[in-house]
Every structure is written in C-alpha cells, then in structure tokens.
C-alpha cells in the first residue's frame, strides 16, 4: 500500500501543482493521497471528478494534522527533498524494505519544516538540484516499482485507445 502526503498546499498558488501531484500519485498506483496546508475543497473536488470519469479507487482527503499522519504511519516513511541522500545510492535498500511494508511518500511545496527530516526513515533526493514535487514523485514512484506504470483503472467512463496518429477516447459507459 502506498500513501502520498502533500505538505503545505497554498490555495491559488499551488492549485495546479497539487492537482498534478494527485494525478501523478494515481497514475503510479498510490492508494491514497492526503493533502495538508491550506484547506482547499476545489482540489479535492477536481480530483474526485477526474477519478469519476477516468476510474480507479484512490482515496483522497485533507488533513490539518500532518505531523500525526507521519507519526502514526506504520511502514516506511520517505521524504523527497533536494537535500536528501541520492536515490541511486538508496534504491536497492528502499526496494527491499518496500517488499513487505507499506510506504508513505512525502512531498513539500515551500520550505518543509525540519521536523519532517527528523521523523522519516529516509530523506531522498532525485538529483541534488531544486526542481518539482511532481517530477520527484514520478521518478521515485517509477523507480520503487521498477518502472511499472499502472494501466487499468476500474470503473472508467472514458479510456484512451492508444493510437499511432491521434488521441482517441473511448466512452465505456
Ligand atoms: N527546498 C525544497 C526541497 O527541500 O526540496 C525545494 C522546494 S520544491 C519547490 C517543492 C518540493 O519538491 C520539495 O518539498 C520536494 O518534495 C520536491 N523536490 C524538489 N526538488 C527535489 C529534488 N531534487 N529531489 C527530491 N525532491 C525534490
């Protein structure tokens, strides 16, 4: 089971990025996405709307209590940060631990409180340069699952028929 915790959402400023964090988590097979920071019902609703049409059963919720979320998670806790240990040097150890444990992946927005760095099992970087939580999450999820991209989403109303020359969507309902 994989949960993704998005810290520090800022209404307005982070809308698209936070939505894309959720979509990325879903595409790579996360079971739950938890938003924290400023409460934003629009983000939750737009995610649910996408899931209604495109399928899947990822759970989406908001919490004010992000510390509790981290403290009480029973499993492997990984915080993605440009300051962390290099993913290439840790991926084997992480894969081994993920085999029989649940995984919590944490991504930030603005500056992440130092408490997070001290209360996770691993601080992991995808390159030690600043980039984006969406990119970091996608690369991490891809590596930890050995490149497995989720293809089937149950109860989808729309589905893409892969095509050489143009995008065709198939209404399944
Ligand atoms: N100073 C931040 C940091 O600690 O990585 C950069 C802020 S960045 C706009 C927002 C989020 O993107 C970070 O909290 C982190 O989760 C993710 N991120 C950015 N660059 C990263 C990198 N090189 N490796 C892993 N995660 C990264």
PDB file of C-alpha atoms and ligand atoms in Angstrom:
ATOM      1  CA  UNK A   1       0.000   0.000   0.000  1.00  0.00           C
ATOM      2  CA  UNK A   2       1.326   3.430  -0.957  1.00  0.00           C
ATOM      3  CA  UNK A   3       0.184   6.745   0.505  1.00  0.00           C
ATOM      4  CA  UNK A   4       1.328  10.131  -0.733  1.00  0.00           C
ATOM      5  CA  UNK A   5       1.307  13.089   1.662  1.00  0.00           C
ATOM      6  CA  UNK A   6       1.373  16.519   0.047  1.00  0.00           C
ATOM      7  CA  UNK A   7       2.563  19.095   2.614  1.00  0.00           C
ATOM      8  CA  UNK A   8       1.976  22.837   2.679  1.00  0.00           C
ATOM      9  CA  UNK A   9      -0.585  23.356  -0.083  1.00  0.00           C
ATOM     10  CA  UNK A  10      -1.152  27.081  -0.739  1.00  0.00           C
ATOM     11  CA  UNK A  11      -4.563  27.953  -2.180  1.00  0.00           C
ATOM     12  CA  UNK A  12      -4.344  29.688  -5.542  1.00  0.00           C
ATOM     13  CA  UNK A  13      -0.594  29.471  -5.902  1.00  0.00           C
ATOM     14  CA  UNK A  14      -0.289  25.659  -5.741  1.00  0.00           C
ATOM     15  CA  UNK A  15      -3.590  24.623  -7.306  1.00  0.00           C
ATOM     16  CA  UNK A  16      -2.224  23.104 -10.497  1.00  0.00           C
ATOM     17  CA  UNK A  17       0.854  21.601  -8.884  1.00  0.00           C
ATOM     18  CA  UNK A  18      -1.131  19.995  -6.062  1.00  0.00           C
ATOM     19  CA  UNK A  19      -3.648  18.611  -8.565  1.00  0.00           C
ATOM     20  CA  UNK A  20      -0.810  17.174 -10.625  1.00  0.00           C
ATOM     21  CA  UNK A  21       0.784  15.631  -7.528  1.00  0.00           C
ATOM     22  CA  UNK A  22      -2.516  13.785  -7.048  1.00  0.00           C
ATOM     23  CA  UNK A  23      -2.747  12.716 -10.694  1.00  0.00           C
ATOM     24  CA  UNK A  24       0.841  11.503 -10.643  1.00  0.00           C
ATOM     25  CA  UNK A  25       0.234   9.540  -7.445  1.00  0.00           C
ATOM     26  CA  UNK A  26      -2.816   7.930  -9.099  1.00  0.00           C
ATOM     27  CA  UNK A  27      -1.018   7.089 -12.350  1.00  0.00           C
ATOM     28  CA  UNK A  28       1.713   5.296 -10.416  1.00  0.00           C
ATOM     29  CA  UNK A  29      -0.738   3.303  -8.363  1.00  0.00           C
ATOM     30  CA  UNK A  30      -0.873   5.101  -5.000  1.00  0.00           C
ATOM     31  CA  UNK A  31      -3.773   4.016  -2.806  1.00  0.00           C
ATOM     32  CA  UNK A  32      -4.267   7.328  -1.058  1.00  0.00           C
ATOM     33  CA  UNK A  33      -3.352  10.980  -1.456  1.00  0.00           C
ATOM     34  CA  UNK A  34      -3.518  13.208   1.592  1.00  0.00           C
ATOM     35  CA  UNK A  35      -3.393  16.977   1.237  1.00  0.00           C
ATOM     36  CA  UNK A  36      -2.361  19.328   4.003  1.00  0.00           C
ATOM     37  CA  UNK A  37      -1.594  23.009   4.269  1.00  0.00           C
ATOM     38  CA  UNK A  38      -4.440  25.356   3.388  1.00  0.00           C
ATOM     39  CA  UNK A  39      -7.708  23.501   3.084  1.00  0.00           C
ATOM     40  CA  UNK A  40      -8.922  23.622  -0.498  1.00  0.00           C
ATOM     41  CA  UNK A  41     -12.117  21.831  -1.381  1.00  0.00           C
ATOM     42  CA  UNK A  42     -11.647  22.693  -5.081  1.00  0.00           C
ATOM     43  CA  UNK A  43      -8.547  20.481  -5.247  1.00  0.00           C
ATOM     44  CA  UNK A  44     -10.374  17.567  -3.637  1.00  0.00           C
ATOM     45  CA  UNK A  45     -13.406  18.007  -5.890  1.00  0.00           C
ATOM     46  CA  UNK A  46     -11.418  18.294  -9.110  1.00  0.00           C
ATOM     47  CA  UNK A  47      -9.504  15.113  -8.237  1.00  0.00           C
ATOM     48  CA  UNK A  48     -12.710  13.248  -7.474  1.00  0.00           C
ATOM     49  CA  UNK A  49     -14.210  14.455 -10.730  1.00  0.00           C
ATOM     50  CA  UNK A  50     -11.240  13.077 -12.677  1.00  0.00           C
ATOM     51  CA  UNK A  51     -11.477   9.753 -10.862  1.00  0.00           C
ATOM     52  CA  UNK A  52     -15.206   9.539 -11.569  1.00  0.00           C
ATOM     53  CA  UNK A  53     -14.529   9.829 -15.281  1.00  0.00           C
ATOM     54  CA  UNK A  54     -11.190   8.059 -15.600  1.00  0.00           C
ATOM     55  CA  UNK A  55     -11.686   5.364 -12.968  1.00  0.00           C
ATOM     56  CA  UNK A  56      -9.702   3.963 -10.094  1.00  0.00           C
ATOM     57  CA  UNK A  57     -10.260   3.890  -6.387  1.00  0.00           C
ATOM     58  CA  UNK A  58      -7.527   6.110  -4.957  1.00  0.00           C
ATOM     59  CA  UNK A  59      -8.711   7.733  -1.717  1.00  0.00           C
ATOM     60  CA  UNK A  60      -8.357  11.495  -1.406  1.00  0.00           C
ATOM     61  CA  UNK A  61      -8.616  13.531   1.741  1.00  0.00           C
ATOM     62  CA  UNK A  62      -7.402  16.627   3.549  1.00  0.00           C
ATOM     63  CA  UNK A  63      -5.779  16.740   6.988  1.00  0.00           C
ATOM     64  CA  UNK A  64      -4.699  19.574   9.217  1.00  0.00           C
ATOM     65  CA  UNK A  65      -2.758  17.075  11.291  1.00  0.00           C
ATOM     66  CA  UNK A  66       0.127  16.238   9.010  1.00  0.00           C
ATOM     67  CA  UNK A  67       2.501  15.521  11.927  1.00  0.00           C
ATOM     68  CA  UNK A  68       0.099  12.952  13.317  1.00  0.00           C
ATOM     69  CA  UNK A  69      -0.201  11.445   9.846  1.00  0.00           C
ATOM     70  CA  UNK A  70       3.568  10.914   9.711  1.00  0.00           C
ATOM     71  CA  UNK A  71       3.956   9.815  13.348  1.00  0.00           C
ATOM     72  CA  UNK A  72       1.185   7.249  13.208  1.00  0.00           C
ATOM     73  CA  UNK A  73       2.026   5.741   9.836  1.00  0.00           C
ATOM     74  CA  UNK A  74       3.195   2.174  10.302  1.00  0.00           C
ATOM     75  CA  UNK A  75       5.588   1.488   7.481  1.00  0.00           C
ATOM     76  CA  UNK A  76       8.392   3.036   5.510  1.00  0.00           C
ATOM     77  CA  UNK A  77       8.412   6.865   5.524  1.00  0.00           C
ATOM     78  CA  UNK A  78      10.246   8.569   2.679  1.00  0.00           C
ATOM     79  CA  UNK A  79      10.524  12.338   2.315  1.00  0.00           C
ATOM     80  CA  UNK A  80      11.554  13.599  -1.132  1.00  0.00           C
ATOM     81  CA  UNK A  81      13.867  16.596  -0.925  1.00  0.00           C
ATOM     82  CA  UNK A  82      16.745  18.041  -2.929  1.00  0.00           C
ATOM     83  CA  UNK A  83      18.842  17.859   0.275  1.00  0.00           C
ATOM     84  CA  UNK A  84      18.366  14.127   0.748  1.00  0.00           C
ATOM     85  CA  UNK A  85      20.526  11.096   0.041  1.00  0.00           C
ATOM     86  CA  UNK A  86      20.835  10.215  -3.622  1.00  0.00           C
ATOM     87  CA  UNK A  87      18.080   7.932  -4.922  1.00  0.00           C
ATOM     88  CA  UNK A  88      20.533   5.829  -6.929  1.00  0.00           C
ATOM     89  CA  UNK A  89      22.502   5.015  -3.799  1.00  0.00           C
ATOM     90  CA  UNK A  90      19.461   4.064  -1.724  1.00  0.00           C
ATOM     91  CA  UNK A  91      17.045   2.492  -4.188  1.00  0.00           C
ATOM     92  CA  UNK A  92      18.078  -1.107  -3.516  1.00  0.00           C
ATOM     93  CA  UNK A  93      17.650  -0.729   0.246  1.00  0.00           C
ATOM     94  CA  UNK A  94      14.321   1.006  -0.285  1.00  0.00           C
ATOM     95  CA  UNK A  95      13.046  -1.664  -2.672  1.00  0.00           C
ATOM     96  CA  UNK A  96      13.936  -4.359  -0.164  1.00  0.00           C
ATOM     97  CA  UNK A  97      12.111  -2.581   2.651  1.00  0.00           C
ATOM     98  CA  UNK A  98       9.103  -1.832   0.457  1.00  0.00           C
ATOM     99  CA  UNK A  99       8.677  -5.534  -0.338  1.00  0.00           C
ATOM    100  CA  UNK A 100       6.907  -6.256   2.935  1.00  0.00           C
ATOM    101  CA  UNK A 101       5.992  -2.818   4.268  1.00  0.00           C
ATOM    102  CA  UNK A 102       3.576  -0.021   3.430  1.00  0.00           C
ATOM    103  CA  UNK A 103       5.066   3.169   2.068  1.00  0.00           C
ATOM    104  CA  UNK A 104       4.407   6.830   2.857  1.00  0.00           C
ATOM    105  CA  UNK A 105       5.905   9.258   0.325  1.00  0.00           C
ATOM    106  CA  UNK A 106       6.033  12.899   1.441  1.00  0.00           C
ATOM    107  CA  UNK A 107       6.451  15.884  -0.861  1.00  0.00           C
ATOM    108  CA  UNK A 108       6.537  19.560   0.066  1.00  0.00           C
ATOM    109  CA  UNK A 109       5.632  22.868  -1.519  1.00  0.00           C
ATOM    110  CA  UNK A 110       7.501  25.730   0.127  1.00  0.00           C
ATOM    111  CA  UNK A 111      10.134  25.164   2.833  1.00  0.00           C
ATOM    112  CA  UNK A 112       9.496  21.885   4.631  1.00  0.00           C
ATOM    113  CA  UNK A 113       9.800  22.043   8.469  1.00  0.00           C
ATOM    114  CA  UNK A 114      12.937  20.386   9.865  1.00  0.00           C
ATOM    115  CA  UNK A 115      10.670  18.169  11.991  1.00  0.00           C
ATOM    116  CA  UNK A 116       9.858  16.196   8.827  1.00  0.00           C
ATOM    117  CA  UNK A 117      13.538  15.490   8.089  1.00  0.00           C
ATOM    118  CA  UNK A 118      13.966  14.045  11.593  1.00  0.00           C
ATOM    119  CA  UNK A 119      10.798  11.970  11.682  1.00  0.00           C
ATOM    120  CA  UNK A 120      11.073   9.914   8.493  1.00  0.00           C
ATOM    121  CA  UNK A 121      13.132   6.843   7.686  1.00  0.00           C
ATOM    122  CA  UNK A 122      14.725   8.366   4.599  1.00  0.00           C
ATOM    123  CA  UNK A 123      15.237  11.811   3.087  1.00  0.00           C
ATOM    124  CA  UNK A 124      15.752  11.078  -0.595  1.00  0.00           C
ATOM    125  CA  UNK A 125      16.801  13.336  -3.452  1.00  0.00           C
ATOM    126  CA  UNK A 126      16.141  12.881  -7.146  1.00  0.00           C
ATOM    127  CA  UNK A 127      19.239  14.852  -8.058  1.00  0.00           C
ATOM    128  CA  UNK A 128      20.504  17.461  -5.590  1.00  0.00           C
ATOM    129  CA  UNK A 129      19.101  20.374  -7.583  1.00  0.00           C
ATOM    130  CA  UNK A 130      15.813  22.158  -6.953  1.00  0.00           C
ATOM    131  CA  UNK A 131      13.042  21.082  -9.319  1.00  0.00           C
ATOM    132  CA  UNK A 132       9.496  19.970  -8.680  1.00  0.00           C
ATOM    133  CA  UNK A 133       7.462  17.735  -6.392  1.00  0.00           C
ATOM    134  CA  UNK A 134       5.657  16.335  -9.451  1.00  0.00           C
ATOM    135  CA  UNK A 135       8.903  15.285 -11.130  1.00  0.00           C
ATOM    136  CA  UNK A 136      10.388  13.957  -7.889  1.00  0.00           C
ATOM    137  CA  UNK A 137       7.264  11.915  -7.143  1.00  0.00           C
ATOM    138  CA  UNK A 138       7.044  10.461 -10.659  1.00  0.00           C
ATOM    139  CA  UNK A 139      10.684   9.394 -10.733  1.00  0.00           C
ATOM    140  CA  UNK A 140      10.558   7.972  -7.220  1.00  0.00           C
ATOM    141  CA  UNK A 141       7.319   6.025  -7.798  1.00  0.00           C
ATOM    142  CA  UNK A 142       8.671   4.681 -11.072  1.00  0.00           C
ATOM    143  CA  UNK A 143      11.947   3.507  -9.531  1.00  0.00           C
ATOM    144  CA  UNK A 144      10.465   1.971  -6.403  1.00  0.00           C
ATOM    145  CA  UNK A 145       8.062  -0.073  -8.539  1.00  0.00           C
ATOM    146  CA  UNK A 146      10.686  -0.936 -11.132  1.00  0.00           C
ATOM    147  CA  UNK A 147       9.060   1.022 -13.939  1.00  0.00           C
ATOM    148  CA  UNK A 148       5.580  -0.403 -13.532  1.00  0.00           C
ATOM    149  CA  UNK A 149       3.063   2.158 -14.773  1.00  0.00           C
ATOM    150  CA  UNK A 150      -0.499   1.416 -13.775  1.00  0.00           C
ATOM    151  CA  UNK A 151      -2.655   0.787 -16.853  1.00  0.00           C
ATOM    152  CA  UNK A 152      -6.011  -0.424 -15.613  1.00  0.00           C
ATOM    153  CA  UNK A 153      -8.346   1.745 -13.628  1.00  0.00           C
ATOM    154  CA  UNK A 154     -11.567   0.104 -12.623  1.00  0.00           C
ATOM    155  CA  UNK A 155     -14.979   1.620 -13.488  1.00  0.00           C
ATOM    156  CA  UNK A 156     -13.569   4.099 -16.010  1.00  0.00           C
ATOM    157  CA  UNK A 157     -16.132   6.042 -18.052  1.00  0.00           C
ATOM    158  CA  UNK A 158     -13.501   7.148 -20.544  1.00  0.00           C
ATOM    159  CA  UNK A 159     -10.412   5.341 -21.704  1.00  0.00           C
ATOM    160  CA  UNK A 160      -7.757   6.194 -24.270  1.00  0.00           C
ATOM    161  CA  UNK A 161      -7.360   3.823 -27.171  1.00  0.00           C
ATOM    162  CA  UNK A 162      -3.597   4.066 -27.776  1.00  0.00           C
ATOM    163  CA  UNK A 163      -3.080   5.257 -31.298  1.00  0.00           C
ATOM    164  CA  UNK A 164      -0.203   5.995 -33.607  1.00  0.00           C
ATOM    165  CA  UNK A 165      -1.514   9.177 -35.111  1.00  0.00           C
ATOM    166  CA  UNK A 166      -4.044  10.827 -32.832  1.00  0.00           C
ATOM    167  CA  UNK A 167      -5.675  10.599 -29.447  1.00  0.00           C
ATOM    168  CA  UNK A 168      -8.990   8.800 -29.450  1.00  0.00           C
ATOM    169  CA  UNK A 169     -11.009   8.400 -26.343  1.00  0.00           C
ATOM    170  CA  UNK A 170     -13.425   5.591 -25.885  1.00  0.00           C
ATOM    171  CA  UNK A 171     -16.589   6.084 -23.875  1.00  0.00           C
ATOM    172  CA  UNK A 172     -17.059   2.884 -21.952  1.00  0.00           C
ATOM    173  CA  UNK A 173     -20.287   3.627 -20.128  1.00  0.00           C
TER     174      UNK A 173
HETATM  175  N1  LIG B   1      13.851  23.404  -0.925  1.00  0.00           N
HETATM  176  C1  LIG B   1      12.922  22.435  -1.370  1.00  0.00           C
HETATM  177  C2  LIG B   1      13.390  20.979  -1.088  1.00  0.00           C
HETATM  178  O1  LIG B   1      13.538  20.679   0.071  1.00  0.00           O
HETATM  179  O2  LIG B   1      13.491  20.098  -1.968  1.00  0.00           O
HETATM  180  C3  LIG B   1      12.538  22.704  -2.815  1.00  0.00           C
HETATM  181  C4  LIG B   1      11.092  23.128  -2.883  1.00  0.00           C
HETATM  182  S1  LIG B   1      10.302  22.412  -4.244  1.00  0.00           S
HETATM  183  C5  LIG B   1       9.500  23.805  -4.954  1.00  0.00           C
HETATM  184  C6  LIG B   1       8.899  21.548  -3.589  1.00  0.00           C
HETATM  185  C7  LIG B   1       9.103  20.091  -3.333  1.00  0.00           C
HETATM  186  O3  LIG B   1       9.606  19.464  -4.491  1.00  0.00           O
HETATM  187  C8  LIG B   1      10.057  19.731  -2.233  1.00  0.00           C
HETATM  188  O4  LIG B   1       9.492  19.859  -0.956  1.00  0.00           O
HETATM  189  C9  LIG B   1      10.382  18.296  -2.587  1.00  0.00           C
HETATM  190  O5  LIG B   1       9.418  17.404  -2.088  1.00  0.00           O
HETATM  191  C10 LIG B   1      10.341  18.303  -4.120  1.00  0.00           C
HETATM  192  N2  LIG B   1      11.665  18.387  -4.734  1.00  0.00           N
HETATM  193  C11 LIG B   1      12.195  19.431  -5.405  1.00  0.00           C
HETATM  194  N3  LIG B   1      13.411  19.157  -5.859  1.00  0.00           N
HETATM  195  C12 LIG B   1      13.688  17.889  -5.483  1.00  0.00           C
HETATM  196  C13 LIG B   1      14.794  17.016  -5.658  1.00  0.00           C
HETATM  197  N4  LIG B   1      15.884  17.396  -6.325  1.00  0.00           N
HETATM  198  N5  LIG B   1      14.726  15.775  -5.141  1.00  0.00           N
HETATM  199  C14 LIG B   1      13.613  15.358  -4.481  1.00  0.00           C
HETATM  200  N6  LIG B   1      12.546  16.146  -4.280  1.00  0.00           N
HETATM  201  C15 LIG B   1      12.570  17.393  -4.766  1.00  0.00           C
END
